Coordinates of C-alpha atoms in Angstrom, one line a residue:
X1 CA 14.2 -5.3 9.8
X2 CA 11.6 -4.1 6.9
X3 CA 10.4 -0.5 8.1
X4 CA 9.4 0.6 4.1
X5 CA 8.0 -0.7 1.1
X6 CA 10.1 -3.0 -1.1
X7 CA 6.8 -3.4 -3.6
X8 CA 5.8 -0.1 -6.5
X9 CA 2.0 0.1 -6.4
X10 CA 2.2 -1.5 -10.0
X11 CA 3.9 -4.7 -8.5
X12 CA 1.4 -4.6 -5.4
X13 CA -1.7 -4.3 -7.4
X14 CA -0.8 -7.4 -9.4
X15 CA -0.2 -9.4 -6.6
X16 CA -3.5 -8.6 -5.3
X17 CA -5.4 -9.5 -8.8
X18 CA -3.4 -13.1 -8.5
X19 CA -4.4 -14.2 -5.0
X20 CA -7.8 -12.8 -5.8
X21 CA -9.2 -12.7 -2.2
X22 CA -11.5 -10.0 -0.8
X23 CA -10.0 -6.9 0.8
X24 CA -11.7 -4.3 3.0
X25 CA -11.6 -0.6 3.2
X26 CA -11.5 1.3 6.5
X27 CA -10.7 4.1 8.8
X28 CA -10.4 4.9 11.9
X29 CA -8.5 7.8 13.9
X30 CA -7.9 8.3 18.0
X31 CA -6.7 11.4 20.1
X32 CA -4.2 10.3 22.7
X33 CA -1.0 11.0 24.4
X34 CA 2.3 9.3 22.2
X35 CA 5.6 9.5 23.8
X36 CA 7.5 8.2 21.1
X37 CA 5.6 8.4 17.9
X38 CA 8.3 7.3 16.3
X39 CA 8.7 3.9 17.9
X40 CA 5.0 3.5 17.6
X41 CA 5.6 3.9 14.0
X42 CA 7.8 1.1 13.7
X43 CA 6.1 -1.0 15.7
X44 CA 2.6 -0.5 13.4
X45 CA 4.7 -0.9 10.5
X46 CA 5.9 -4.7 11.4
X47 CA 2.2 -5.9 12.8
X48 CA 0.8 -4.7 9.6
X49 CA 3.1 -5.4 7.1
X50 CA 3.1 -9.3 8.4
X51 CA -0.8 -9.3 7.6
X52 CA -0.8 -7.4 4.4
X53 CA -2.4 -4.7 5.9
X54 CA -2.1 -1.5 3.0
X55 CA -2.7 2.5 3.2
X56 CA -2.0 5.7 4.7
X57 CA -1.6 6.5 8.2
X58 CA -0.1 9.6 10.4
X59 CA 0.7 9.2 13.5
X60 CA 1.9 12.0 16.0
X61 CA 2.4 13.1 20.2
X62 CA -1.8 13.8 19.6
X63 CA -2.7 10.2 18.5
X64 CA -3.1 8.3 15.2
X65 CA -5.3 8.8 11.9
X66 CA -5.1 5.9 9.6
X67 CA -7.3 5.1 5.7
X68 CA -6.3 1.5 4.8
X69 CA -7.4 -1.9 3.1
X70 CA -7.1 -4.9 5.2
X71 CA -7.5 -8.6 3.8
X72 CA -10.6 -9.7 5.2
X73 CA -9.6 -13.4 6.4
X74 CA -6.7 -10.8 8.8
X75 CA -9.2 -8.5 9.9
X76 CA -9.4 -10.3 13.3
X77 CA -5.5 -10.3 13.6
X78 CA -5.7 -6.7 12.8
X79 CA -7.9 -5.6 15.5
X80 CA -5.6 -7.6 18.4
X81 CA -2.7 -5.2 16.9
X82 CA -5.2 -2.4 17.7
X83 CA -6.2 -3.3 21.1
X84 CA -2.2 -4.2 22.6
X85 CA -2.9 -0.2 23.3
X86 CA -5.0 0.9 25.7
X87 CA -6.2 3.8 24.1
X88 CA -7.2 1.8 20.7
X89 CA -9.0 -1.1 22.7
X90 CA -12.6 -1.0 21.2
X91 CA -12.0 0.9 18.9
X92 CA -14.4 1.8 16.0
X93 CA -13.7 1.1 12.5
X94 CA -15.4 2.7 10.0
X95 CA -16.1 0.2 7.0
X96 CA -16.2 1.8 3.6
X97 CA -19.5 1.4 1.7
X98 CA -18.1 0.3 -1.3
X99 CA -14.8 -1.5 -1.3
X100 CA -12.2 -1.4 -4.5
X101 CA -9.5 -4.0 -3.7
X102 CA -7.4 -1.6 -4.9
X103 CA -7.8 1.2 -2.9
X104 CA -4.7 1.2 -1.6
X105 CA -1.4 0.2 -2.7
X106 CA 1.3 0.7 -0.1
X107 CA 1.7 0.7 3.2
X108 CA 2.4 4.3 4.8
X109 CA 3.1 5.0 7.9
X110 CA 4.0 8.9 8.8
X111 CA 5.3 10.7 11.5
X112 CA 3.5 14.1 11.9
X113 CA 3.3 17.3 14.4
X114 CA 0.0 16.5 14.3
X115 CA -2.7 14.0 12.8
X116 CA -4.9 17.1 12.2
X117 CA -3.3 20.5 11.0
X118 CA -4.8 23.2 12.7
X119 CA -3.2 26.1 12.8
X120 CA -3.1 26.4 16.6
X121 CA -0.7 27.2 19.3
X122 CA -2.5 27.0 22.2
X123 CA -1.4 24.6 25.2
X124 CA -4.4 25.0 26.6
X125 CA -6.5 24.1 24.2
X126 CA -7.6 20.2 25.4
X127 CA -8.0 18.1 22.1
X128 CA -9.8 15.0 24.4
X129 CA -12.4 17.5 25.7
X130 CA -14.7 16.9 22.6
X131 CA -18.7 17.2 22.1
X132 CA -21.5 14.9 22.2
X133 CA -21.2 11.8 19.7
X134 CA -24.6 11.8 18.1
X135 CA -25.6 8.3 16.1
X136 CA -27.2 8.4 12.7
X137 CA -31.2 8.8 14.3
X138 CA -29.8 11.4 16.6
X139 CA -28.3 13.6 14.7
X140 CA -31.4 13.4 12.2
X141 CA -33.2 14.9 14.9
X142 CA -31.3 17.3 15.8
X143 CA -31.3 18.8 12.3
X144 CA -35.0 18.9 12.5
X145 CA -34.5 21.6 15.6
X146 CA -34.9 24.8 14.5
X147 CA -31.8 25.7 16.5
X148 CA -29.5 24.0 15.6
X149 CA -26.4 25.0 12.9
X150 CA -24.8 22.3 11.4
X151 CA -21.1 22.5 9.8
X152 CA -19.4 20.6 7.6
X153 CA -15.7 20.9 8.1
X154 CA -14.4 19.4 5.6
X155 CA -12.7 21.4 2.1
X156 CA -14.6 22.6 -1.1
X157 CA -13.6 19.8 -3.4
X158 CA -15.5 17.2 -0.8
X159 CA -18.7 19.0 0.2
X160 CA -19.4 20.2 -3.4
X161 CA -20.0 16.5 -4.2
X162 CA -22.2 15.6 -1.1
X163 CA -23.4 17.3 2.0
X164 CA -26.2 17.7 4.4
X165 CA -29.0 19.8 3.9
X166 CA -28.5 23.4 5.2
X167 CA -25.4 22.6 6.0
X168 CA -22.4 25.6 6.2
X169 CA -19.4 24.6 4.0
X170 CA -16.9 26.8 4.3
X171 CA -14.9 27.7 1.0
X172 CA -11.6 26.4 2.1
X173 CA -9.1 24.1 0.6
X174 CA -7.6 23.5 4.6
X175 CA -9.1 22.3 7.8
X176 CA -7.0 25.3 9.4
X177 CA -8.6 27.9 6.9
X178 CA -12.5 26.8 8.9
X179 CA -11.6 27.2 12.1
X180 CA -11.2 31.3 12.0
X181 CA -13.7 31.2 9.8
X182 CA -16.8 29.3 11.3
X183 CA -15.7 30.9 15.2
X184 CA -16.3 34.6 13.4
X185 CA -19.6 33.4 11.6
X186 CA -21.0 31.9 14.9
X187 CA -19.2 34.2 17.4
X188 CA -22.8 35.3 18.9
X189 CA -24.5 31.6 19.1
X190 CA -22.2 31.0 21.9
X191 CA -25.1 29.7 23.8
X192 CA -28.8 30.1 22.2
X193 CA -27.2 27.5 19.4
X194 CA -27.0 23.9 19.1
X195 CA -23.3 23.8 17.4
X196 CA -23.6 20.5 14.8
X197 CA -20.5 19.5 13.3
X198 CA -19.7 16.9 10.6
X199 CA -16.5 15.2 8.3
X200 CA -15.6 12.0 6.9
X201 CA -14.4 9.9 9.4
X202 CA -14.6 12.6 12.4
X203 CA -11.2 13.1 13.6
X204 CA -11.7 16.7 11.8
X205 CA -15.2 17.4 14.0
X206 CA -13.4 15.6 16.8
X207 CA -11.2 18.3 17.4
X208 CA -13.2 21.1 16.1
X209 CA -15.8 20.7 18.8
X210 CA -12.6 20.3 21.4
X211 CA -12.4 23.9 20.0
X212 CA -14.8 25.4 20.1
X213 CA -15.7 24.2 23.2
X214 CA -12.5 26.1 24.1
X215 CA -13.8 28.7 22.8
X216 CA -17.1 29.0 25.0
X217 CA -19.8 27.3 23.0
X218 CA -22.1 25.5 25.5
X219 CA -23.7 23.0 23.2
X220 CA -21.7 21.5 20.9
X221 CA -22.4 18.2 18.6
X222 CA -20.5 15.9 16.2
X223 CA -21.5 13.0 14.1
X224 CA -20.2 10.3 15.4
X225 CA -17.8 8.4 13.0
X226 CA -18.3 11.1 10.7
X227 CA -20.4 10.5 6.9
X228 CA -19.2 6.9 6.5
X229 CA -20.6 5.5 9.7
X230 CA -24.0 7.9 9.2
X231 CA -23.9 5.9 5.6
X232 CA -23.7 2.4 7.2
X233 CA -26.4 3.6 10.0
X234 CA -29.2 4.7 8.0
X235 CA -28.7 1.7 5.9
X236 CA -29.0 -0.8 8.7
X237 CA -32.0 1.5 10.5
X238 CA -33.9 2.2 7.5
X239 CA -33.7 5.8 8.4
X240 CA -33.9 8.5 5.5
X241 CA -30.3 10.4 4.6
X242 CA -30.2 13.8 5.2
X243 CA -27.0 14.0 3.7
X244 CA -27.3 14.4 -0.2
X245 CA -25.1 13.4 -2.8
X246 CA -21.9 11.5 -2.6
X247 CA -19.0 11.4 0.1
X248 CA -15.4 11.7 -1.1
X249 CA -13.0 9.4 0.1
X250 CA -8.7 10.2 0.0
X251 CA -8.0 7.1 -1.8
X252 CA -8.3 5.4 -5.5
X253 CA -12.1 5.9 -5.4
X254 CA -12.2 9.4 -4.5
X255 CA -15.9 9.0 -3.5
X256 CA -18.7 6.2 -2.5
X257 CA -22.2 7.0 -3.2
X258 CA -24.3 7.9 0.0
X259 CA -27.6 8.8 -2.2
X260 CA -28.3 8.7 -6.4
X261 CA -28.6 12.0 -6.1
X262 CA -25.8 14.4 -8.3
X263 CA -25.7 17.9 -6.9
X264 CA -22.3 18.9 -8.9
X265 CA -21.7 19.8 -12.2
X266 CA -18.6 19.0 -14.6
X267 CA -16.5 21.7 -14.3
X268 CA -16.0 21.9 -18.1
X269 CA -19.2 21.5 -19.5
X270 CA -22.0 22.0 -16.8
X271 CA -23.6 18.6 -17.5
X272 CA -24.5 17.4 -14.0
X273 CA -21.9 15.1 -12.5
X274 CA -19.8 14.0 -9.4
X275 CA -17.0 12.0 -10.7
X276 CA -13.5 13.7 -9.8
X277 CA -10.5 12.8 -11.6
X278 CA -7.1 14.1 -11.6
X279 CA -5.4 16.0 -14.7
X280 CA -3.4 14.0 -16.6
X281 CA -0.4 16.6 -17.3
X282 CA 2.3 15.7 -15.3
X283 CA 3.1 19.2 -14.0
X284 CA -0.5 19.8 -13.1
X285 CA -2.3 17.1 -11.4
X286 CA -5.2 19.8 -11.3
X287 CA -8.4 17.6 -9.1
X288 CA -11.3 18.4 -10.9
X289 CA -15.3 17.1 -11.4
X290 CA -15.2 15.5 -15.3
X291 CA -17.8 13.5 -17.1
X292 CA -17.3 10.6 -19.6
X293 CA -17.7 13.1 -22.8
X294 CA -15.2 15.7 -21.6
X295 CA -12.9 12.8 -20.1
X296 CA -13.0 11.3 -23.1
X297 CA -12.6 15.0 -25.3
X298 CA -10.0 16.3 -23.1
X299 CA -8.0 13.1 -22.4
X300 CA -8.5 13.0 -18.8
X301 CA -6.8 16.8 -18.9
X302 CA -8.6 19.9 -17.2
X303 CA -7.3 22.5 -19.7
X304 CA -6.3 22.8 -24.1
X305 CA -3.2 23.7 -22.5
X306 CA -2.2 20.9 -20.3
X307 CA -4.5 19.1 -23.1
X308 CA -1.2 20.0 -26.0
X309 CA 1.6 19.5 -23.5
X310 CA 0.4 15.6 -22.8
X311 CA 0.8 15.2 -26.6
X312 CA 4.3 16.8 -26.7
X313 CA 7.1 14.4 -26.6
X314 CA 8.7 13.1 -23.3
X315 CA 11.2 15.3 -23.4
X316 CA 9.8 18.4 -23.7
X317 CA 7.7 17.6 -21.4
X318 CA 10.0 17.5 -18.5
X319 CA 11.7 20.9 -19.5
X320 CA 8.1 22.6 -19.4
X321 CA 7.6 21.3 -16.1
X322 CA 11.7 21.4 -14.7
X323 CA 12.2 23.5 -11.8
X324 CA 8.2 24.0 -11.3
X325 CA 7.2 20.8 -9.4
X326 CA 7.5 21.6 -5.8
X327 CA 5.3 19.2 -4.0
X328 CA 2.3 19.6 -3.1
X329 CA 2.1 22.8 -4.8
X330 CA 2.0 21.5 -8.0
X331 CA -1.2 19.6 -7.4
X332 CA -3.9 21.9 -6.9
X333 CA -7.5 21.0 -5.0
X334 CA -9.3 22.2 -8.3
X335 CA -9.4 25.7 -7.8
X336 CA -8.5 27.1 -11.4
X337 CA -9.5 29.8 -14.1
X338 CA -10.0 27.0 -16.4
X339 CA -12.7 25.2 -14.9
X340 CA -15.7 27.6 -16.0
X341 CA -18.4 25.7 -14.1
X342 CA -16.2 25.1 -10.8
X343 CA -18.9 25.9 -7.4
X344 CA -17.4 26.2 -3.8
X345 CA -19.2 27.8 -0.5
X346 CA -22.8 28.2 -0.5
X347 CA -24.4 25.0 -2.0
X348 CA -27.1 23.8 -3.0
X349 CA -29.6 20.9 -1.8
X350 CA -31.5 20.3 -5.3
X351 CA -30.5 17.3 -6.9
X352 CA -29.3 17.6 -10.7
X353 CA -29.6 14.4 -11.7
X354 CA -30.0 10.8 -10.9
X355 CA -26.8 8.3 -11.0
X356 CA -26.7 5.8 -13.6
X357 CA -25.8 2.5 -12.8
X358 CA -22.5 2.4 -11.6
X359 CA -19.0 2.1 -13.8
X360 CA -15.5 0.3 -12.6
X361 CA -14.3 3.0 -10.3
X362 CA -11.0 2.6 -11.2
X363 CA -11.8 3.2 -14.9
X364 CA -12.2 7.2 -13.1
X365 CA -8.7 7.1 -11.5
X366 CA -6.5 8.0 -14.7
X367 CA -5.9 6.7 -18.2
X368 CA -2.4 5.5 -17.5
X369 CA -3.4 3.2 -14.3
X370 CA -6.0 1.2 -17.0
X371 CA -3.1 0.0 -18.9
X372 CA -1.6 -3.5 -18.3
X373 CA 2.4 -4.0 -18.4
X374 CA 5.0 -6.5 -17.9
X375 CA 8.0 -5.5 -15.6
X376 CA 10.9 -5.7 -17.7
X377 CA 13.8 -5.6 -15.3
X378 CA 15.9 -2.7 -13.1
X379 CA 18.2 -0.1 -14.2
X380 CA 21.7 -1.1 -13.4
X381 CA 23.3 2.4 -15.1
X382 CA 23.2 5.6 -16.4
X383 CA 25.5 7.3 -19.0
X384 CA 25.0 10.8 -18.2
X385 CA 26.9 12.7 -20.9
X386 CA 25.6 9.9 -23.3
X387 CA 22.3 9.7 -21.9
X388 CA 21.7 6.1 -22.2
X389 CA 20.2 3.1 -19.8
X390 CA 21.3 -0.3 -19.3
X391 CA 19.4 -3.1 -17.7
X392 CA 19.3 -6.7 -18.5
X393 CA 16.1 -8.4 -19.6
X394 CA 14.8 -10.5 -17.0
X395 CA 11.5 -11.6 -18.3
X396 CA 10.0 -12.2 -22.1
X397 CA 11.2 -10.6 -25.2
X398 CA 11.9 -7.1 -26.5
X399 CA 11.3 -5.4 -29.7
X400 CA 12.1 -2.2 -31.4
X401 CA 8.7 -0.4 -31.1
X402 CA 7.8 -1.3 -27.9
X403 CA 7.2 1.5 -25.3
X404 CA 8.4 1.3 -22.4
X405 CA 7.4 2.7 -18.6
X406 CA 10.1 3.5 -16.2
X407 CA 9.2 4.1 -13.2
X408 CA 11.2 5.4 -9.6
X409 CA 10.6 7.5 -7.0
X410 CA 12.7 10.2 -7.6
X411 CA 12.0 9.5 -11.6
X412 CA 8.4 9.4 -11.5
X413 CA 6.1 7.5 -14.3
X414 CA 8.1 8.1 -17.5
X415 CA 6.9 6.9 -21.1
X416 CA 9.0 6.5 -24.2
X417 CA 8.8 4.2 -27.6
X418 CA 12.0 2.5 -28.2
X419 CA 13.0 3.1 -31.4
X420 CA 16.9 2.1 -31.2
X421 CA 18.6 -0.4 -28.5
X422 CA 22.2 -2.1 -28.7
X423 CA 21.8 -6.2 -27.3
X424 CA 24.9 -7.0 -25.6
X425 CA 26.8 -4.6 -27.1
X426 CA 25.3 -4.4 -30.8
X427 CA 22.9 -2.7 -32.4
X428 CA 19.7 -5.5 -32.7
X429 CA 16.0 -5.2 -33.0
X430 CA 15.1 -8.1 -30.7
X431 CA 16.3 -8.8 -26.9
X432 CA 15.5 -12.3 -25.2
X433 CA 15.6 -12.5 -21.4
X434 CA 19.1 -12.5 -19.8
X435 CA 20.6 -10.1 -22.4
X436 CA 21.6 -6.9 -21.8
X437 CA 19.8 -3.5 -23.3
X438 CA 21.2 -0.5 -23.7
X439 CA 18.7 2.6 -25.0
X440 CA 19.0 6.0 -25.4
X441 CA 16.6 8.0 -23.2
X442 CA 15.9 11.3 -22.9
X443 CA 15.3 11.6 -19.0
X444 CA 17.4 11.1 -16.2
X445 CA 17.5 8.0 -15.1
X446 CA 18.4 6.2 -11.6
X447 CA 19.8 2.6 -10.4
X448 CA 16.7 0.3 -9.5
X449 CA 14.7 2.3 -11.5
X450 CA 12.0 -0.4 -13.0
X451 CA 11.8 -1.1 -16.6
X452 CA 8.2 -2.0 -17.6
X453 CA 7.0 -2.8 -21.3
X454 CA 3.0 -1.4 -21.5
X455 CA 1.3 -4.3 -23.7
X456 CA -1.1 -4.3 -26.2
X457 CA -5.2 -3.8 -24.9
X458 CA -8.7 -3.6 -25.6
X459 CA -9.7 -0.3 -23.7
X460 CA -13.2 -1.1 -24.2

């Protein structure tokens, strides 16, 4: 019984090119009671795997949160997986604006504590009593009261991109980090106040108006299906966006375009711009706003330093960064010295700039995911004291020169140019499929590790 991937995202994104057919991106969240979260888990993870359903979900005693792409000739088989539970029976899926067939690559299905960290430990505290669910024209109209706060709670690196006008954004990198913050801020609106909250999706506002409900507040609001379903309203209604800007999006895209207006800047050069990318340096992975000329400049990298270390071979690579990469703590929410024009808490509503007409999103993603390659074969062993891999050639041919990927999950993305291999057992320049290649490497390698060869391209 298949409860993981078998696919890399490198073999799943090609077999999405070849069949060609149109995907969908969505979300969609619920609060509920789970008994057995992980059996629910499981269970998710067979309906969906059987319809090619892709991305990330978290499911937990609370409910479930899920961001994926769905085949659009399934997407009716996909609801009736939905609705066998009560609690998911009609209901709403928030449609991306723009879809990228890409957007996401495997399918992950977690089991969390909670859907939504929050940094409380109160069993009081009822996450299904939420707010009032305001549509797009509502929630326009409340803005307009002179009464009414609005909040966005979602982090720095989202609402510097795109937010509504005389909006609060917190200067957080956490959805914990608001709460504490916005309760002190409005502790004396408890009642002459209409509380407005916003987020992507709205599981985030979901809960935050359970809380501060809690908490006392008497009237308390939330946009209902978050920015993305405000995006697909105003569209449909004709109704002018009071959100400005762009809305970013926790997949491949990292944003879809609510308005042409650009309210951010590059964070190395000030030029105005809303494109994030992530740093290229392996042991930084620093999110950050870049245009085309610094991309370009910098090499996708956020720093000279990291800038110098991408140019440095393989090897020393891996010894700056051995012993450093700890998770999640090594890839920072662009917060960083180096990024002189980075802006976070009180934003502005003036527009910068206009968009241009828009690029392949995927070209922002990261220089390495442009470049086409040819899986080679698997790693079948490792010479430790030697430091040599063996695999046998399983597809074309193989010449000295050639740089190879490797890539595993415990190995990472590793790149090397092969500049010496033994065939069979001898020293050769040339491989054919079915031979075996032996290589010296200088980076642990592990069995099934996957042996690509990156191909020659036009990057133009």
């Amino acid at each position: 019984m298949q409860l993981y991937n078998t696919l890399s995202a490198e073999e799943r994104a090609e077999l999405i090119d070849q069949a060609g057919k149109q995907r969908l991106t969505l979300s969609f969240y619920a609060y509920a009671k789970i008994q057995d979260p992980k059996q629910f888990r499981d269970a998710l993870f067979l309906a969906w795997n059987s319809l090619d359903a892709l991305g990330r979900i978290y499911v937990a005693h609370e409910g479930i949160n899920a961001q994926m792409s769905v085949p659009a000739e399934h997407m009716e088989a996909f609801r009736e997986t939905l609705e066998a539970y009560d609690f998911m029976q009609n209901i709403r899926l928030n449609v991306a604006v723009e879809h990228d067939d890409h957007s996401f690559l495997k399918l992950t299905i977690k089991v969390r504590d909670k859907i939504v960290a929050d940094g409380l430990h109160d069993d009081t505290f009822d996450v299904t009593n939420i707010g009032t669910h305001l549509k797009a024209n509502e929630f326009n109209q409340i803005l307009a009261d002179p009464n009414t706060i609005v909040v966005d709670f979602r982090n720095h690196y989202e609402s510097e991109i795109g937010h509504f006008k005389g909006a609060i954004t917190p200067d957080v990198e956490t959805f914990r980090e608001s709460l504490p913050i916005i309760r002190e801020q409005l502790k004396l609106h408890k009642e002459d106040k209409n509380l407005v909250m916003y987020c992507t999706g709205g599981i985030r506002c979901e809960k935050a108006s359970a809380y501060f409900k809690h908490l006392g507040f008497k009237n308390v609001f939330q946009l209902e299906g978050g920015i993305i379903n405000y995006a697909k309203q105003i569209k449909e209604e004709g109704l002018e966006s009071k959100f400005i800007g762009k809305n970013f999006v926790f997949d491949h895209r990292l944003g879809e375009r609510i308005t042409d207006d650009i309210v951010s800047q590059c964070h190395q050069c000030g030029k105005p711009c809303d494109n994030h990318t992530n740093c290229l340096n392996d042991g930084c992975h620093l999110l950050f706003i870049q245009c085309d000329d610094c991309q370009d400049a910098m090499e996708n990298c956020c720093s000279q330093e990291c800038l110098s270390i991408t140019h440095l071979p393989l090897a020393e690579q891996v010894k700056i960064r051995s012993g450093k990469q700890v998770g999640n703590k090594v890839f920072r929410k662009g917060k960083s010295e180096k990024l002189t024009f980075k802006h976070s808490g009180v934003l502005s509503d003036i527009s910068l700039a206009k968009a241009q007409e828009t690029t392949d999103i995927r070209h922002k993603i990261n220089l390495k995911q442009r470049e086409k390659k040819l899986l080679l074969g698997k790693i079948s062993h490792y010479y430790v004291k030697a430091q040599v891999g063996l695999f046998e050639l399983e597809n074309e041919q193989l010449h000295t020169g050639d740089t190879l990927l490797i890539v595993g999950p415990t190995t990472g993305n590793e790149k090397l140019v092969l500049t010496k291999m033994a065939v069979n057992g001898l020293e050769n320049t040339v491989a054919k499929t079915g031979d075996k290649v032996t290589f010296e490497v200088p980076f642990r390698l592990r069995l099934s590790d996957k042996v690509y060869k990156i191909l020659p391209q036009d990057l133009n």
